């Protein structure tokens, strides 16, 4: 019985979860828009709303000649009785290169589709959604679109090309967006006339709740590119002669048409909260219905409007009394306004009063009726009002419509900006959109949860310190001492240098106008919430002011420290990275202290090392590294030096790896090779620290009768001097650091004798501050005891390629033996050979994991190649964060993939709104009056075999060279690009040649060259070089066939 009850409870729990999923609220996490009045982002939209701006203007010349079509008499056939509308700027331009669309295709592409691509990208950036992470994801696309004016322009040309169909089909408006971004969720275009975009939002919400997609783009677009629809609406007396929507006013006499595009990014609320997304507002419920048997196809139906509002409230679990604002459909018609207000009154009249009225308004008074995009525009208005907790003024209301019973309806229309608050309660609002074919939609919105709202914070970090780690009491730094990084790294990228410069300028202006934003939040949002393209910029700064100054310097191509810029050849291939681990002599007190205090990964790793080393050392590691004021540190005593360096270098390696920088190869110098081996997986951290601690202890116990001297000479010259010295058996080569840099070691008297002789020969020498003669026969007395320790360790073959100090070559299984580490003690460090091995293997990025960039200087002496990059982790007398972020910035601009979430994972960051991508637009437009030949560039190549031979000076058989020259011209003209941008070795698909173009190109080749090829031949011979050879062979074969006949 008990089991049966448990099963029933489990089943009921699952049923409840399914039921909740059906009505789960949907979070709006990103928005993008283009509206009349030059509105190209949400901030600009809010300024227009808050200031009560009327954005209506006269019809631009690039749409149609209003003088030719205007006639104030509505009975005049074929004319328009209004001169005005709400129009966008630059609808004839588009960044085709950004979206990898050929110029020829872009010309045939409906500007509505172009607009959707750009605005959707901006909305995704606003939502901090990165395109690589969306690729092949269950992301849905729901687009409201109802007009195809551009197709009418194209039909005015002689013959629309192959791209006419896909460029102007409604289905392709959504499908292209999914295709370009690689989205695999539901994708559909919706046409319910004026309610299209709000219906699209409803469908997107349903799809999310049904788990058909995990993210959704929803919205609509509308452009007015030809006069036919305006003529039709004039004949139906639908338009306002003065070009203004006078919604709810006694003078309401029609609407004014408008253009625009609005897109929102949607997620299930639970997912948005889990992802800590910036939530702008929440969709609680939505509904759609149809007017059915009303007074006429285009006549509004009051009862149906009431029903759709009630259903949306019910679906969202919202009571009418909770709603304090309605964004009305509000077209400003004498028939529609009274019907809609009556429906609103019927739903909300009983729950509101004259003292606490429901506020209503209509965006159409600002920007006109955007038809298919009207619903999403109204929704975006409400989202911004919720964000700002202010209701924007409703325009053109001078005398309330007498057909609306204002005295009895508890409604208010604001004509001034009105504060909007529900006290301790949540704000709720509704948005209505009604199609003239009878489809109605209503969406109920709720303000975002307070902790997830789009927000700005004061500059600084004091309000949220890092949580202390559970380190067993080892910490030398108290948790309250944790603070924000003193330096930050901002990364920007674009697809061209021009776009990158413009983006930097946008950020510079954004910093000026948003001084309240925390620098850490700005960098976090930019680094994690943007796609990283091949033109890259990295900036290290300690304040927003410094960041702004450096961005300004970049904009004028001024070089400053902490500013890195580079163009990558590819964003898919990354350079190979070598980790170099420094040897003894690089240590100093407080090395890495800033990282220890402010970077949890680094701190945790050091404390782990501290715990392990307490088994082998009397003085704790952290006291050695970071002594209290007044204390002295034994860091220069060998017994403590070597374990301290191991710990610091290992912690640096772990830190780099946590940021996504994984080594392709590791190499250490003397002590550093122990860290390299540990990172490569030869032995564990515990065993590595045991080895180095015992090595250091045993070395420290040896007589301090040795010395080491650095010599600026080749190993051959030094070896000859040792052989000629009085005590050749007492001096050894300790390290071969560079072609002209050698270190000798041994008994002090012998070492000094060799050094003196070298100085007589004019060779520079420098004694090293060491306690012993390392890497010399003086170390032999400790070998047996060390071997006993080394044989207790578990070894494995390197899991990462490792370069051996002993051989200077790629380490073999030999490094996984105790004997190797015994030989390592007195064999010379063959660093120069190791660097040569790395050079021959193609390594060009060298990252030193150590407290001083000693190995980088030696490496430069070994490899003179200018393309190499040498990056320190730390540097004495430079702040830790400044140095390590400078190196991280260099790695970024050179194509390394940074794990930005790992980089920021231990800091309480907020996603903040930042500038979006600056599209580099060019004009793509069909002028109806122009001859279509302009849009058929292949005609410029004569279509006869004889003229082809004459044009390319062919006197005999076709050759690969003259075929390739012809194909280059033909392809450039077919694609609408310059010939000098075509590389004969790059595959056709990189240029956007698809099956449609392949058919046309194959036919043209056959006509021009007299050689029969199929589209399949074009795809199988996938670049110009291959195709030219193929055509030459085909031509030769065809000539032989003719001769045989």
Short mmCIF file of N, CA and C in Angstrom, two decimals, residues 369-475:
data_model
loop_
_atom_site.label_atom_id
_atom_site.label_comp_id
_atom_site.label_asym_id
_atom_site.label_seq_id
_atom_site.Cartn_x
_atom_site.Cartn_y
_atom_site.Cartn_z
N UNK A 369 0.82 53.13 -38.16
CA UNK A 369 0.38 51.73 -38.09
C UNK A 369 1.36 50.88 -38.89
N UNK A 370 2.13 50.07 -38.18
CA UNK A 370 3.15 49.27 -38.84
C UNK A 370 2.61 47.97 -39.41
N UNK A 371 1.29 47.84 -39.42
CA UNK A 371 0.62 46.70 -40.05
C UNK A 371 1.17 45.39 -39.51
N UNK A 372 1.87 44.59 -40.30
CA UNK A 372 2.34 43.28 -39.82
C UNK A 372 3.28 43.41 -38.63
N UNK A 373 3.94 44.53 -38.47
CA UNK A 373 4.87 44.73 -37.35
C UNK A 373 4.26 45.56 -36.23
N UNK A 374 2.96 45.87 -36.32
CA UNK A 374 2.34 46.75 -35.33
C UNK A 374 2.30 46.12 -33.95
N UNK A 375 1.97 44.85 -33.87
CA UNK A 375 1.85 44.19 -32.58
C UNK A 375 3.17 44.13 -31.82
N UNK A 376 4.24 43.78 -32.53
CA UNK A 376 5.54 43.69 -31.85
C UNK A 376 6.03 45.07 -31.44
N UNK A 377 5.69 46.09 -32.24
CA UNK A 377 6.09 47.45 -31.87
C UNK A 377 5.39 47.86 -30.57
N UNK A 378 4.10 47.56 -30.47
CA UNK A 378 3.37 47.87 -29.25
C UNK A 378 3.90 47.10 -28.05
N UNK A 379 4.25 45.84 -28.27
CA UNK A 379 4.80 45.04 -27.18
C UNK A 379 6.13 45.61 -26.70
N UNK A 380 6.98 46.02 -27.64
CA UNK A 380 8.27 46.61 -27.27
C UNK A 380 8.07 47.90 -26.49
N UNK A 381 7.08 48.67 -26.87
CA UNK A 381 6.78 49.89 -26.12
C UNK A 381 6.46 49.55 -24.66
N UNK A 382 5.65 48.54 -24.45
CA UNK A 382 5.28 48.16 -23.09
C UNK A 382 6.48 47.63 -22.33
N UNK A 383 7.34 46.85 -22.99
CA UNK A 383 8.55 46.35 -22.33
C UNK A 383 9.40 47.51 -21.83
N UNK A 384 9.57 48.53 -22.65
CA UNK A 384 10.36 49.69 -22.24
C UNK A 384 9.68 50.47 -21.13
N UNK A 385 8.36 50.55 -21.19
CA UNK A 385 7.64 51.23 -20.10
C UNK A 385 7.81 50.48 -18.78
N UNK A 386 7.77 49.16 -18.84
CA UNK A 386 8.00 48.36 -17.63
C UNK A 386 9.43 48.57 -17.12
N UNK A 387 10.38 48.64 -18.03
CA UNK A 387 11.77 48.85 -17.65
C UNK A 387 11.95 50.19 -16.94
N UNK A 388 11.33 51.21 -17.49
CA UNK A 388 11.51 52.57 -16.96
C UNK A 388 10.45 52.95 -15.93
N UNK A 389 9.47 52.05 -15.75
CA UNK A 389 8.36 52.31 -14.82
C UNK A 389 7.74 53.68 -15.08
N UNK A 390 7.48 53.88 -16.35
CA UNK A 390 6.86 55.13 -16.79
C UNK A 390 6.02 54.83 -18.02
N UNK A 391 4.84 55.45 -18.07
CA UNK A 391 3.97 55.31 -19.24
C UNK A 391 4.17 56.51 -20.15
N UNK A 392 4.48 56.22 -21.40
CA UNK A 392 4.78 57.29 -22.35
C UNK A 392 3.51 58.04 -22.74
N UNK A 393 3.63 59.30 -23.13
CA UNK A 393 2.45 60.08 -23.52
C UNK A 393 1.83 59.58 -24.82
N UNK A 394 0.52 59.63 -24.84
CA UNK A 394 -0.27 59.29 -26.03
C UNK A 394 -0.50 60.60 -26.80
N UNK A 395 -0.22 60.59 -28.10
CA UNK A 395 -0.26 61.84 -28.87
C UNK A 395 -1.62 62.06 -29.55
N UNK A 396 -1.79 63.29 -30.01
CA UNK A 396 -2.91 63.69 -30.87
C UNK A 396 -4.28 63.49 -30.23
N UNK A 397 -4.34 63.59 -28.91
CA UNK A 397 -5.64 63.51 -28.23
C UNK A 397 -5.98 64.92 -27.73
N UNK A 398 -6.89 65.56 -28.47
CA UNK A 398 -7.32 66.92 -28.10
C UNK A 398 -8.74 66.91 -27.55
N UNK A 399 -9.60 66.16 -28.21
CA UNK A 399 -11.00 66.05 -27.76
C UNK A 399 -11.40 64.58 -27.80
N UNK A 400 -11.70 64.00 -26.65
CA UNK A 400 -12.02 62.57 -26.61
C UNK A 400 -13.16 62.21 -27.55
N UNK A 401 -13.05 61.04 -28.14
CA UNK A 401 -14.05 60.53 -29.06
C UNK A 401 -15.42 60.47 -28.38
N UNK A 402 -16.41 61.19 -28.92
CA UNK A 402 -17.74 61.24 -28.26
C UNK A 402 -18.48 59.90 -28.33
N UNK A 403 -18.04 58.98 -29.18
CA UNK A 403 -18.71 57.69 -29.30
C UNK A 403 -18.18 56.68 -28.27
N UNK A 404 -17.26 57.16 -27.43
CA UNK A 404 -16.75 56.34 -26.34
C UNK A 404 -17.29 56.90 -25.03
N UNK A 405 -17.86 56.03 -24.21
CA UNK A 405 -18.51 56.46 -22.97
C UNK A 405 -17.46 56.64 -21.86
N UNK A 406 -16.69 57.74 -21.96
CA UNK A 406 -15.59 57.97 -21.02
C UNK A 406 -16.06 58.14 -19.57
N UNK A 407 -17.25 58.68 -19.40
CA UNK A 407 -17.71 58.95 -18.04
C UNK A 407 -17.96 57.67 -17.25
N UNK A 408 -18.36 56.63 -17.93
CA UNK A 408 -18.69 55.40 -17.23
C UNK A 408 -17.56 54.38 -17.25
N UNK A 409 -16.63 54.55 -18.18
CA UNK A 409 -15.52 53.59 -18.26
C UNK A 409 -14.35 54.07 -17.42
N UNK A 410 -13.82 53.26 -16.54
CA UNK A 410 -12.69 53.67 -15.69
C UNK A 410 -11.37 53.60 -16.45
N UNK A 411 -11.27 54.44 -17.46
CA UNK A 411 -10.09 54.44 -18.33
C UNK A 411 -9.46 55.82 -18.35
N UNK A 412 -8.16 55.84 -18.58
CA UNK A 412 -7.44 57.10 -18.66
C UNK A 412 -6.43 57.02 -19.80
N UNK A 413 -6.34 58.08 -20.59
CA UNK A 413 -5.36 58.15 -21.68
C UNK A 413 -4.33 59.21 -21.31
N UNK A 414 -3.05 58.84 -21.07
CA UNK A 414 -2.06 59.81 -20.61
C UNK A 414 -1.54 60.67 -21.76
N UNK A 415 -1.50 61.95 -21.57
CA UNK A 415 -0.95 62.84 -22.59
C UNK A 415 0.41 63.40 -22.15
N UNK A 416 0.86 62.99 -20.99
CA UNK A 416 2.18 63.38 -20.47
C UNK A 416 2.86 62.12 -19.92
N UNK A 417 4.19 62.13 -19.83
CA UNK A 417 4.86 60.99 -19.20
C UNK A 417 4.31 60.76 -17.79
N UNK A 418 3.95 59.52 -17.50
CA UNK A 418 3.25 59.21 -16.25
C UNK A 418 4.01 58.14 -15.48
N UNK A 419 4.40 58.44 -14.24
CA UNK A 419 5.06 57.40 -13.42
C UNK A 419 4.17 56.18 -13.31
N UNK A 420 4.79 55.01 -13.33
CA UNK A 420 4.03 53.77 -13.33
C UNK A 420 4.54 52.87 -12.21
N UNK A 421 3.71 52.65 -11.24
CA UNK A 421 4.12 51.84 -10.10
C UNK A 421 2.89 51.12 -9.55
N UNK A 422 3.16 49.92 -9.04
CA UNK A 422 2.09 49.16 -8.39
C UNK A 422 2.40 48.97 -6.91
N UNK A 423 3.24 49.86 -6.40
CA UNK A 423 3.62 49.74 -5.00
C UNK A 423 4.43 48.49 -4.77
N UNK A 424 4.00 47.69 -3.83
CA UNK A 424 4.71 46.44 -3.53
C UNK A 424 4.31 45.32 -4.48
N UNK A 425 3.31 45.56 -5.32
CA UNK A 425 2.84 44.54 -6.24
C UNK A 425 3.60 44.61 -7.57
N UNK A 426 3.42 43.58 -8.36
CA UNK A 426 4.03 43.55 -9.69
C UNK A 426 3.21 44.36 -10.69
N UNK A 427 3.88 44.91 -11.68
CA UNK A 427 3.20 45.60 -12.76
C UNK A 427 2.79 44.60 -13.84
N UNK A 428 1.55 44.76 -14.32
CA UNK A 428 1.05 43.92 -15.40
C UNK A 428 0.48 44.83 -16.49
N UNK A 429 0.59 44.37 -17.73
CA UNK A 429 0.05 45.14 -18.84
C UNK A 429 -0.41 44.19 -19.93
N UNK A 430 -1.27 44.69 -20.80
CA UNK A 430 -1.73 43.90 -21.94
C UNK A 430 -1.43 44.60 -23.24
N UNK A 431 -1.27 43.82 -24.30
CA UNK A 431 -1.04 44.37 -25.64
C UNK A 431 -2.01 43.69 -26.60
N UNK A 432 -2.74 44.50 -27.34
CA UNK A 432 -3.70 43.96 -28.31
C UNK A 432 -3.26 44.23 -29.73
N UNK A 433 -3.61 43.31 -30.61
CA UNK A 433 -3.35 43.50 -32.04
C UNK A 433 -4.42 42.74 -32.81
N UNK A 434 -5.12 43.47 -33.69
CA UNK A 434 -6.26 42.90 -34.41
C UNK A 434 -6.03 43.01 -35.91
N UNK A 435 -6.12 41.88 -36.60
CA UNK A 435 -5.93 41.88 -38.05
C UNK A 435 -7.20 42.24 -38.79
N UNK A 436 -7.03 42.92 -39.94
CA UNK A 436 -8.24 43.36 -40.66
C UNK A 436 -8.97 42.20 -41.32
N UNK A 437 -8.32 41.00 -41.31
CA UNK A 437 -9.02 39.82 -41.82
C UNK A 437 -9.68 39.04 -40.69
N UNK A 438 -9.60 39.57 -39.44
CA UNK A 438 -10.37 38.99 -38.36
C UNK A 438 -9.58 38.26 -37.29
N UNK A 439 -8.26 38.08 -37.45
CA UNK A 439 -7.48 37.37 -36.44
C UNK A 439 -7.03 38.34 -35.35
N UNK A 440 -7.39 38.01 -34.11
CA UNK A 440 -7.09 38.86 -32.96
C UNK A 440 -6.03 38.20 -32.08
N UNK A 441 -5.21 39.03 -31.46
CA UNK A 441 -4.19 38.50 -30.54
C UNK A 441 -4.08 39.43 -29.34
N UNK A 442 -3.81 38.83 -28.19
CA UNK A 442 -3.57 39.63 -26.98
C UNK A 442 -2.48 38.94 -26.16
N UNK A 443 -1.57 39.75 -25.62
CA UNK A 443 -0.46 39.24 -24.81
C UNK A 443 -0.48 39.97 -23.48
N UNK A 444 -0.33 39.22 -22.39
CA UNK A 444 -0.26 39.80 -21.04
C UNK A 444 1.19 39.78 -20.57
N UNK A 445 1.69 40.95 -20.20
CA UNK A 445 3.08 41.09 -19.77
C UNK A 445 3.16 41.40 -18.28
N UNK A 446 4.24 40.93 -17.68
CA UNK A 446 4.53 41.21 -16.28
C UNK A 446 5.95 41.77 -16.21
N UNK A 447 6.18 42.68 -15.28
CA UNK A 447 7.55 43.19 -15.14
C UNK A 447 8.47 42.06 -14.71
N UNK A 448 9.75 42.21 -15.01
CA UNK A 448 10.73 41.16 -14.74
C UNK A 448 10.93 40.97 -13.25
N UNK A 449 11.30 39.74 -12.84
CA UNK A 449 11.68 39.55 -11.43
C UNK A 449 12.80 40.53 -11.08
N UNK A 450 12.70 41.15 -9.93
CA UNK A 450 13.62 42.25 -9.60
C UNK A 450 15.07 41.85 -9.67
N UNK A 451 15.40 40.62 -9.28
CA UNK A 451 16.80 40.23 -9.25
C UNK A 451 17.35 39.93 -10.64
N UNK A 452 16.48 39.83 -11.64
CA UNK A 452 16.94 39.52 -12.98
C UNK A 452 16.65 40.62 -13.99
N UNK A 453 16.24 41.76 -13.51
CA UNK A 453 15.96 42.86 -14.41
C UNK A 453 17.22 43.33 -15.11
N UNK A 454 17.04 43.89 -16.30
CA UNK A 454 18.13 44.60 -16.94
C UNK A 454 18.49 45.75 -16.02
N UNK A 455 19.75 45.78 -15.58
CA UNK A 455 20.07 46.76 -14.56
C UNK A 455 21.49 47.30 -14.73
N UNK A 456 21.74 48.42 -14.09
CA UNK A 456 23.06 49.01 -14.05
C UNK A 456 23.48 49.08 -12.60
N UNK A 457 24.77 48.99 -12.36
CA UNK A 457 25.28 49.08 -11.01
C UNK A 457 26.28 50.20 -10.91
N UNK A 458 26.48 50.66 -9.70
CA UNK A 458 27.50 51.67 -9.48
C UNK A 458 28.86 51.07 -9.78
N UNK A 459 29.77 51.90 -10.27
CA UNK A 459 31.11 51.43 -10.52
C UNK A 459 31.72 50.99 -9.20
N UNK A 460 32.33 49.83 -9.18
CA UNK A 460 32.90 49.30 -7.95
C UNK A 460 32.41 47.91 -7.67
N UNK A 461 32.92 47.34 -6.58
CA UNK A 461 32.66 45.93 -6.35
C UNK A 461 32.38 45.63 -4.89
N UNK A 462 32.40 46.68 -4.08
CA UNK A 462 32.38 46.47 -2.63
C UNK A 462 31.13 45.74 -2.16
N UNK A 463 30.04 45.86 -2.93
CA UNK A 463 28.81 45.31 -2.40
C UNK A 463 28.74 43.80 -2.48
N UNK A 464 29.67 43.15 -3.19
CA UNK A 464 29.54 41.71 -3.35
C UNK A 464 30.91 41.05 -3.39
N UNK A 465 31.57 40.87 -2.24
CA UNK A 465 32.90 40.27 -2.24
C UNK A 465 32.84 38.79 -2.59
N UNK A 466 33.99 38.27 -3.00
CA UNK A 466 34.06 36.85 -3.30
C UNK A 466 33.83 36.04 -2.05
N UNK A 467 33.16 34.93 -2.21
CA UNK A 467 32.94 34.04 -1.07
C UNK A 467 34.25 33.37 -0.69
N UNK A 468 34.53 33.23 0.60
CA UNK A 468 35.78 32.57 1.00
C UNK A 468 35.75 31.10 0.63
N UNK A 469 36.92 30.58 0.25
CA UNK A 469 37.01 29.17 -0.09
C UNK A 469 37.23 28.35 1.17
N UNK A 470 36.78 27.11 1.13
CA UNK A 470 37.00 26.21 2.25
C UNK A 470 38.39 25.61 2.11
N UNK A 471 39.37 26.22 2.78
CA UNK A 471 40.75 25.81 2.57
C UNK A 471 41.41 25.26 3.82
N UNK A 472 40.61 24.89 4.77
CA UNK A 472 41.19 24.26 5.94
C UNK A 472 42.01 25.20 6.81
N UNK A 473 41.75 26.49 6.71
CA UNK A 473 42.46 27.44 7.55
C UNK A 473 43.84 27.79 7.07
N UNK A 474 44.18 27.43 5.80
CA UNK A 474 45.52 27.71 5.31
C UNK A 474 45.70 29.13 4.83
N UNK A 475 44.60 29.83 4.56
CA UNK A 475 44.70 31.13 3.90
C UNK A 475 45.47 32.15 4.71
#
